[in-house]
mmCIF file with all atom_site columns, C-alpha atoms in Angstrom:
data_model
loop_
_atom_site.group_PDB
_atom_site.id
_atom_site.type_symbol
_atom_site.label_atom_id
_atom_site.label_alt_id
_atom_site.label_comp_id
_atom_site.label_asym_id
_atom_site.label_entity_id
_atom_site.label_seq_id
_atom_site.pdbx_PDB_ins_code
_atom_site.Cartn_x
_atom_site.Cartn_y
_atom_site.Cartn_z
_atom_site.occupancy
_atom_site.B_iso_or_equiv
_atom_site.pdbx_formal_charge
_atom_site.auth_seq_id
_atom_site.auth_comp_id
_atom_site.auth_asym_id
_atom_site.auth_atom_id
_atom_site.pdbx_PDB_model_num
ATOM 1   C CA . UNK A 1 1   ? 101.005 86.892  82.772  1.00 41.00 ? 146 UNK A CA 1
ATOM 2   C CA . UNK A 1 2   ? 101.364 84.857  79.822  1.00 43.00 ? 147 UNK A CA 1
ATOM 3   C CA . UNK A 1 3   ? 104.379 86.747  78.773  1.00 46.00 ? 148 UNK A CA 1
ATOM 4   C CA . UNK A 1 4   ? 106.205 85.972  81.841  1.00 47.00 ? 149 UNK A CA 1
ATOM 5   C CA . UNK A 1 5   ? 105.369 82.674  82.641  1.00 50.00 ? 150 UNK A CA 1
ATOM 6   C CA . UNK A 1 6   ? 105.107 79.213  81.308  1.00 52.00 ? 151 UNK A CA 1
ATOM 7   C CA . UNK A 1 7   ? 101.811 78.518  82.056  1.00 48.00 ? 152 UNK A CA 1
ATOM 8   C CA . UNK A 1 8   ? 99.808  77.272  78.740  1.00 49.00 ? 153 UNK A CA 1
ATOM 9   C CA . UNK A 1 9   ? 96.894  79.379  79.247  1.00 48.00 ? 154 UNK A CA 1
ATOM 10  C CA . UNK A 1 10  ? 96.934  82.701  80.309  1.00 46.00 ? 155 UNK A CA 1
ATOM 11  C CA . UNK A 1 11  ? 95.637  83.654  83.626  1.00 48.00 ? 156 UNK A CA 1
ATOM 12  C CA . UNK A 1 12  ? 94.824  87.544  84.635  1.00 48.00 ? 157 UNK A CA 1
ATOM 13  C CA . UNK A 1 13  ? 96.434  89.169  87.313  1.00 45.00 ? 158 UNK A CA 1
ATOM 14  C CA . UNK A 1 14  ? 95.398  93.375  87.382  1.00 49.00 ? 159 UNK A CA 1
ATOM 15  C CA . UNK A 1 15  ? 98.348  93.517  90.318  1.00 56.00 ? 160 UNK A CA 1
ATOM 16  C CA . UNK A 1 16  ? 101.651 92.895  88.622  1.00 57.00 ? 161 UNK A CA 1
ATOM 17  C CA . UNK A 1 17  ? 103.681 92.382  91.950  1.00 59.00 ? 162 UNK A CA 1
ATOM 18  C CA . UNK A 1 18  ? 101.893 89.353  92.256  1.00 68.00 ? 163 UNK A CA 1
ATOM 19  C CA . UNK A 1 19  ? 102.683 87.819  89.365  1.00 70.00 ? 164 UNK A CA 1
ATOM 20  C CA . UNK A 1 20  ? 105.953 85.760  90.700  1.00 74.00 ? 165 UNK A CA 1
ATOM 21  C CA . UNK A 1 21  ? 104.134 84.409  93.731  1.00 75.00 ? 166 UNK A CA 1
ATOM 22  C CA . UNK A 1 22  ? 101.222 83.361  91.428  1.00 78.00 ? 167 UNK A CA 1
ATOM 23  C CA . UNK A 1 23  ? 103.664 81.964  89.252  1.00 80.00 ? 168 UNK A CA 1
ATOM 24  C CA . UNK A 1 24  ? 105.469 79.241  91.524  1.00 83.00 ? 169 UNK A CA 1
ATOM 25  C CA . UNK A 1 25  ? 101.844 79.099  93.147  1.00 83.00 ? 170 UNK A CA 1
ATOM 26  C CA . UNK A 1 26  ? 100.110 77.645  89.810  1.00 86.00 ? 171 UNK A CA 1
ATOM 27  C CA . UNK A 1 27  ? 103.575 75.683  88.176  1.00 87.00 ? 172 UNK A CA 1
ATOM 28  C CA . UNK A 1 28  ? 102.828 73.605  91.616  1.00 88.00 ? 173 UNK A CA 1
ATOM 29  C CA . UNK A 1 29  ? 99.308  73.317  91.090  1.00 89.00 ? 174 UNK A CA 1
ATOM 30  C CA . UNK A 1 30  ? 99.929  72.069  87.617  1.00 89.00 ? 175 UNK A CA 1
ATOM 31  C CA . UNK A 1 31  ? 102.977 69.731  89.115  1.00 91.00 ? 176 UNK A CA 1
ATOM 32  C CA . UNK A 1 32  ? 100.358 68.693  91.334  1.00 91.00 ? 177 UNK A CA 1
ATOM 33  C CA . UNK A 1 33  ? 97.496  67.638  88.445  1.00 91.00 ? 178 UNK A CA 1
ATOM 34  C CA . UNK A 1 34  ? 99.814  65.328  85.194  1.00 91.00 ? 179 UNK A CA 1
ATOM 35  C CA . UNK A 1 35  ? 97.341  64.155  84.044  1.00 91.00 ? 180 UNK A CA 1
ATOM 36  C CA . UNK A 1 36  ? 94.933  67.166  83.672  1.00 90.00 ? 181 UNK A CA 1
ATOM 37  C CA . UNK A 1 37  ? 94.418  69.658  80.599  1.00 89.00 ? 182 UNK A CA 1
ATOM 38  C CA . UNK A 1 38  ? 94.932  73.106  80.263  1.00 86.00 ? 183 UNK A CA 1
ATOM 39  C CA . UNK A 1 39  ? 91.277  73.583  81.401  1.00 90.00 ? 184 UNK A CA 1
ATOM 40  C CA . UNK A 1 40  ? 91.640  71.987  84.697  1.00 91.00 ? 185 UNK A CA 1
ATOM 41  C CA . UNK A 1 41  ? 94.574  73.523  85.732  1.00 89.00 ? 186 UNK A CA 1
ATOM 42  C CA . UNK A 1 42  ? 93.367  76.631  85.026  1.00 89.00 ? 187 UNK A CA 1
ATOM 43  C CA . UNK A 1 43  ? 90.154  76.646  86.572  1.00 90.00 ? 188 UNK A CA 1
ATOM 44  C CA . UNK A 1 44  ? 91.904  75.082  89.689  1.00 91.00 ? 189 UNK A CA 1
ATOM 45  C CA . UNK A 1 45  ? 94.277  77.938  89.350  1.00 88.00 ? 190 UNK A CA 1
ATOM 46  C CA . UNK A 1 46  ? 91.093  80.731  89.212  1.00 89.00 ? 191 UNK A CA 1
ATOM 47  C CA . UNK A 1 47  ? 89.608  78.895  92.362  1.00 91.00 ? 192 UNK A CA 1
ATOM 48  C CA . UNK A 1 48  ? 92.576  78.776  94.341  1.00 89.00 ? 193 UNK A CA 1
ATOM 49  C CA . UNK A 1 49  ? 92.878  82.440  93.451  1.00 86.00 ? 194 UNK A CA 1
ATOM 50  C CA . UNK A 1 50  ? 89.038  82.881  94.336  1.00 90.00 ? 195 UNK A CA 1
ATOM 51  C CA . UNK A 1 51  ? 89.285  81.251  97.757  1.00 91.00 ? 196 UNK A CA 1
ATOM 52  C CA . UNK A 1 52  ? 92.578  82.835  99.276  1.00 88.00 ? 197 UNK A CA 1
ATOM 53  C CA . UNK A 1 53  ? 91.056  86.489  98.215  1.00 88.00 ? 198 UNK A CA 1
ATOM 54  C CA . UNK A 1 54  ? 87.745  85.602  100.033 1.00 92.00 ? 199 UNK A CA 1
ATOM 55  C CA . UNK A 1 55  ? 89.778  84.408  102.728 1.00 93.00 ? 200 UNK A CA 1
ATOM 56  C CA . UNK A 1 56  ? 91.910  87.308  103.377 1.00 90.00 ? 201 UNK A CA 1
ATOM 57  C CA . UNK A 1 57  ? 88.762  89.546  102.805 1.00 91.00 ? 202 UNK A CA 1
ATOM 58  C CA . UNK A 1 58  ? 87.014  87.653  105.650 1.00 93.00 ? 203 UNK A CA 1
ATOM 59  C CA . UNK A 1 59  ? 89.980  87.952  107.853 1.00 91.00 ? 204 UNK A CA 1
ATOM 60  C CA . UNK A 1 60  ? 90.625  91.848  107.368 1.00 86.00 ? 205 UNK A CA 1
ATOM 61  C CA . UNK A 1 61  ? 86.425  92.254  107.734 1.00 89.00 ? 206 UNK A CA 1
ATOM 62  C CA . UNK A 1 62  ? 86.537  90.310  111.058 1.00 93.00 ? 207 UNK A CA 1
ATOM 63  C CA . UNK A 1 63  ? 89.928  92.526  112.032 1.00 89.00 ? 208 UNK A CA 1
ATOM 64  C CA . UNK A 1 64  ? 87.835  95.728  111.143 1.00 86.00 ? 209 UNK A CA 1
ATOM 65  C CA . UNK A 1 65  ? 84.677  94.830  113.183 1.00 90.00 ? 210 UNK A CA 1
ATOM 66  C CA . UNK A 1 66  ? 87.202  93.804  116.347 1.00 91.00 ? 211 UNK A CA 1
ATOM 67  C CA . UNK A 1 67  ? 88.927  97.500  116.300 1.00 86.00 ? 212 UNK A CA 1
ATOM 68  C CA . UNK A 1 68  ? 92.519  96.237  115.172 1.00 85.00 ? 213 UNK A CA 1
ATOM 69  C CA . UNK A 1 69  ? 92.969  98.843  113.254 1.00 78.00 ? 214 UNK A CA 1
ATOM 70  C CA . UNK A 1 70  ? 94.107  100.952 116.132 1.00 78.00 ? 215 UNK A CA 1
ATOM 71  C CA . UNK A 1 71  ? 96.743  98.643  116.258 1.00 78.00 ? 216 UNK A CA 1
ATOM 72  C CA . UNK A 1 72  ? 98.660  100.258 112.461 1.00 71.00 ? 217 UNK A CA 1
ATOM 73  C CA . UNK A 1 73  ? 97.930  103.711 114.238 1.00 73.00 ? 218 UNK A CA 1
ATOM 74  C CA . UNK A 1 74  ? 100.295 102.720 117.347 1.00 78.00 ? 219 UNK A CA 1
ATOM 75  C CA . UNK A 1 75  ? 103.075 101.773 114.506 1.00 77.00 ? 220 UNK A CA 1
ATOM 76  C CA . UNK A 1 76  ? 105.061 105.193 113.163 1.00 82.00 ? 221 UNK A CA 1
ATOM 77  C CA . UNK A 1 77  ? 104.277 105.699 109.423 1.00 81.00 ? 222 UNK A CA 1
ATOM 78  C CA . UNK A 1 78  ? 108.538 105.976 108.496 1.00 83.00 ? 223 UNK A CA 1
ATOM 79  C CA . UNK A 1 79  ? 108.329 102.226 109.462 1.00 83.00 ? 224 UNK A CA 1
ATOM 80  C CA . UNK A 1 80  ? 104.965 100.965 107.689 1.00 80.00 ? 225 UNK A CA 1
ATOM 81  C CA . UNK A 1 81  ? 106.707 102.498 104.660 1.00 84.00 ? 226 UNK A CA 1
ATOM 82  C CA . UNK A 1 82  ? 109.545 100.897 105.693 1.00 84.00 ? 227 UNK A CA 1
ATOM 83  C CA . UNK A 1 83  ? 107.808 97.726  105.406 1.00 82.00 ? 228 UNK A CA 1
ATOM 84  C CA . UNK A 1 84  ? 106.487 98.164  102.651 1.00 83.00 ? 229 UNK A CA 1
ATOM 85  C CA . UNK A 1 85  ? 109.545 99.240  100.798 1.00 84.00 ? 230 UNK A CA 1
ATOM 86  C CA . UNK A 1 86  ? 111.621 95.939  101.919 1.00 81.00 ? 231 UNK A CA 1
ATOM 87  C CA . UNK A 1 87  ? 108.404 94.033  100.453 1.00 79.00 ? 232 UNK A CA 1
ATOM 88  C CA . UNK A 1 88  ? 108.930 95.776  97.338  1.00 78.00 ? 233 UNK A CA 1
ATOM 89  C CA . UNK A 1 89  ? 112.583 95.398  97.313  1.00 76.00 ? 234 UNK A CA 1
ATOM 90  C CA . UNK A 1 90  ? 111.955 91.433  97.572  1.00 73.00 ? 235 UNK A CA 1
ATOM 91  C CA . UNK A 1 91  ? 109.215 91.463  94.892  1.00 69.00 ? 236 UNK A CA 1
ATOM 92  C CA . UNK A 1 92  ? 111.829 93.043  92.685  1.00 67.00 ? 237 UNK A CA 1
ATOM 93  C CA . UNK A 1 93  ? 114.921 90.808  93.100  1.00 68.00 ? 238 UNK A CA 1
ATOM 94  C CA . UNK A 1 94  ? 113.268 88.171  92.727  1.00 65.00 ? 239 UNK A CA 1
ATOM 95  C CA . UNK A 1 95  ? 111.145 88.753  89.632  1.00 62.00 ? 240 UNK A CA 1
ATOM 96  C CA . UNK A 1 96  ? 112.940 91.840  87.705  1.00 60.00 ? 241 UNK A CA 1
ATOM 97  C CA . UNK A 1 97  ? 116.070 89.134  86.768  1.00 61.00 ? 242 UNK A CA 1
ATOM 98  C CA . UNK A 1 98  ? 114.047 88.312  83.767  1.00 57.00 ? 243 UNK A CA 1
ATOM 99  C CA . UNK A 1 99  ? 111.536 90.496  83.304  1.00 63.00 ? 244 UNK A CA 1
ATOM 100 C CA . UNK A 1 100 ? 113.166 94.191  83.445  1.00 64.00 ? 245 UNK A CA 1
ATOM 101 C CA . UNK A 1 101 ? 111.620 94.916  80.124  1.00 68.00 ? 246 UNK A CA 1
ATOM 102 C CA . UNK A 1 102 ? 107.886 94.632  81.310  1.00 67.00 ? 247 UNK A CA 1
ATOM 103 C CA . UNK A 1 103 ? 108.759 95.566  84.573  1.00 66.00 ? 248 UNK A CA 1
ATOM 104 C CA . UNK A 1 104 ? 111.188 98.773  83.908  1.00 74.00 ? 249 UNK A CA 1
ATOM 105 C CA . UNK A 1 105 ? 107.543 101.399 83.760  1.00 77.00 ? 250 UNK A CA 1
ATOM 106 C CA . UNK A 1 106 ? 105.800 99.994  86.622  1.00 74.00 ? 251 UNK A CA 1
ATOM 107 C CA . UNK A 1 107 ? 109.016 100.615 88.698  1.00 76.00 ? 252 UNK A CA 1
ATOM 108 C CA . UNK A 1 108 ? 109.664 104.216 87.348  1.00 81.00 ? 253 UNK A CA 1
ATOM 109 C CA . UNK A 1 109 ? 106.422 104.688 87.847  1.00 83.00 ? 254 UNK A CA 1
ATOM 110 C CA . UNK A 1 110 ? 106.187 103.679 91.248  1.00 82.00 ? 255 UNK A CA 1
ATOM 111 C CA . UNK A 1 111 ? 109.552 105.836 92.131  1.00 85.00 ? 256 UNK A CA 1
ATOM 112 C CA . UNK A 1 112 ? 108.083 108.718 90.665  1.00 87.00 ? 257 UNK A CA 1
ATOM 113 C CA . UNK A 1 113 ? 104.655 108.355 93.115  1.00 86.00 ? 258 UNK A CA 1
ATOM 114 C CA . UNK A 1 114 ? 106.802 107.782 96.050  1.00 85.00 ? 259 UNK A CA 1
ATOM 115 C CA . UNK A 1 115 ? 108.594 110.868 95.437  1.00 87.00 ? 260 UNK A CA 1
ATOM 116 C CA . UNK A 1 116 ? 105.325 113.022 94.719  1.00 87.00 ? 261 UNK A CA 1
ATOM 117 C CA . UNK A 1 117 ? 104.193 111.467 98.121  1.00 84.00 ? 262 UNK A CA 1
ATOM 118 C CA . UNK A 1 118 ? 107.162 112.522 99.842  1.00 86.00 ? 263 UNK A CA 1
ATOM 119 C CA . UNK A 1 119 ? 107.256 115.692 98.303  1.00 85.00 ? 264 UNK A CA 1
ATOM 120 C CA . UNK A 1 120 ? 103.961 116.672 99.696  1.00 81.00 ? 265 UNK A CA 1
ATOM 121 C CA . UNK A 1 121 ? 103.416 114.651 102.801 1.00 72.00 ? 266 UNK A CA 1
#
């Protein structure tokens, strides 16, 4: 993350499609906190990240104990992939302007398991 944001101290991210929406997400945390240090904002930053992850994981245990998951089986797999491809195609434009470099084997990559899964489902 630190070599595609401006963000003093670097802050982890393992999933690097997330790392534009953490990006505006933290500059307007540390908008949010002048007169803090690096310290604060980061910690700040790692709790925000801590409580939005614990909040979707509640929400997708309480979905999975009510039986919604019937619900994705009713939708046709061409459109979840669908889906999922326009979310990727929006994670792109907006983030590959400057960062093609970093970004340019994650994408091959990801073309090349797309077409592997096609290929065989």
């Amino acid at each position: 993350m630190v070599l595609v944001s401006n963000v003093q101290n670097g802050i982890s991210c393992p999933m690097l499609e997330m790392i534009p929406m953490m990006h505006s997400t933290f500059l307007n945390i540390a908008a949010k906190m002048p007169e803090a240090d690096a310290e604060q904002v980061q910690a700040t930053c790692m709790a925000s990240c801590f409580v939005c992850t614990l909040t979707i994981a509640a929400g997708l245990l309480i979905g999975t104990r009510l039986g919604l998951a019937s619900y994705l089986r009713a939708v046709p797999l061409i459109v979840l992939k669908g889906a999922l491809f326009g979310v990727a195609l929006f994670l792109m434009s907006s983030s590959l302007s400057a960062t093609w470099p970093l970004w340019a084997p994650a994408v091959l990559l990801g073309l090349a398991l797309f077409a592997l899964d096609e290929a065989v489902h």
